[in-house]
């Protein structure tokens, strides 16, 4: 079994872009404090690297959400598994996501956090798949636009595996329909169950 296929973003390119994003965020938030909210688990690697390039004072917190759907497609029905530890009222909040695919998970998070009256609320996504978007969302910082393929690595998983790859790769045999990709790697795990997003 050779599950991981073509590299989509090399490790060096990831690190360079993360540094650029950190510099841009530092300029945009100069003189302010930033509340960075990483979405577990996928964004852990990205937010840890990004934060080291941010030169304004910042807090770090996490949320974990689960979205119902198949292993690779979210449905937009989201449940909070772990909430923030503290209030974001009056704070400048940056949601840090690994990947925005349909946008349904992020749409839920934006609405949920907006209701808590932050001073500002922006999004930084390492990867976006424009071809899959179902809802237009304001994503202020984007690392890379990638093709419509299922990718793993640098935090992104398939059924909890491959997060540890230092680069982002597509799965071998990944064609547009994601379930075919799953068959290609023999990873289909009893359909219809909930899955942990991010
Ligand atoms: P969305 O709600 O469809 O935008 O999906 C968001 C979540 O689905 C992300 O936070 C990821 O956890 C997961 N996801 C979407 N696309 C991929 C992918 O290509 N590889 C791994 N996880 C993905
Ligand atoms: Mg995931």
Coordinates of C-alpha atoms and ligand atoms in Angstrom, one line a residue, residues 39-40 42 67 71-76 78 97-106 129 132-134 146 149-152 156-158 163 178 195-198, ligand 1:
X39 CA -9.3 24.5 15.2
X40 CA -8.3 21.1 16.5
X42 CA -5.6 19.8 12.0
X67 CA -19.1 17.8 11.6
X71 CA -15.3 10.6 6.2
X72 CA -14.3 13.2 3.7
X73 CA -17.4 15.4 3.2
X74 CA -18.8 17.6 5.8
X75 CA -22.5 18.3 6.1
X76 CA -22.6 21.7 7.7
X78 CA -21.5 21.0 13.5
X97 CA -7.9 26.7 10.0
X98 CA -5.9 24.0 8.3
X99 CA -8.2 23.8 5.2
X100 CA -11.4 25.3 4.0
X101 CA -13.2 22.9 1.7
X102 CA -17.0 23.4 1.4
X103 CA -16.7 26.2 3.9
X104 CA -19.6 24.8 6.0
X105 CA -17.5 24.2 9.1
X106 CA -16.0 27.7 8.9
X129 CA -10.1 24.5 -2.3
X132 CA -15.4 22.9 -3.6
X133 CA -16.7 26.0 -1.9
X134 CA -20.5 26.0 -1.1
X146 CA -5.1 24.0 -4.0
X149 CA -8.2 16.8 -4.3
X150 CA -8.1 15.2 -0.9
X151 CA -4.8 16.1 0.8
X152 CA -3.0 14.9 3.9
X156 CA -4.3 17.2 7.8
X157 CA -5.5 13.6 8.2
X158 CA -7.3 10.8 6.6
X163 CA -0.8 14.4 10.1
X178 CA -13.4 11.6 -2.7
X195 CA -16.1 12.6 12.1
X196 CA -13.9 15.2 13.7
X197 CA -13.3 18.2 11.5
X198 CA -9.9 19.8 11.3
Ligands
LIG1 P1 -15.5 22.0 5.2 O1 -16.6 22.2 6.3 O2 -16.1 21.2 4.1 O3 -14.9 23.3 4.8 O4 -14.4 21.1 5.8 C1 -13.6 21.5 6.8 C2 -12.8 20.3 7.4 O5 -12.9 19.1 6.7 C3 -11.4 20.7 7.6 O6 -11.2 21.4 8.8 C4 -10.7 19.4 7.5 O7 -10.7 18.8 8.8 C5 -11.6 18.5 6.7 N1 -11.1 18.5 5.3 C6 -11.5 19.1 4.2 N2 -10.8 18.8 3.1 C7 -9.8 18.0 3.5 C8 -8.7 17.4 2.9 O8 -8.4 17.5 1.7 N3 -7.8 16.6 3.7 C9 -8.1 16.5 5.0 N4 -9.1 17.0 5.7 C10 -10.0 17.8 4.9

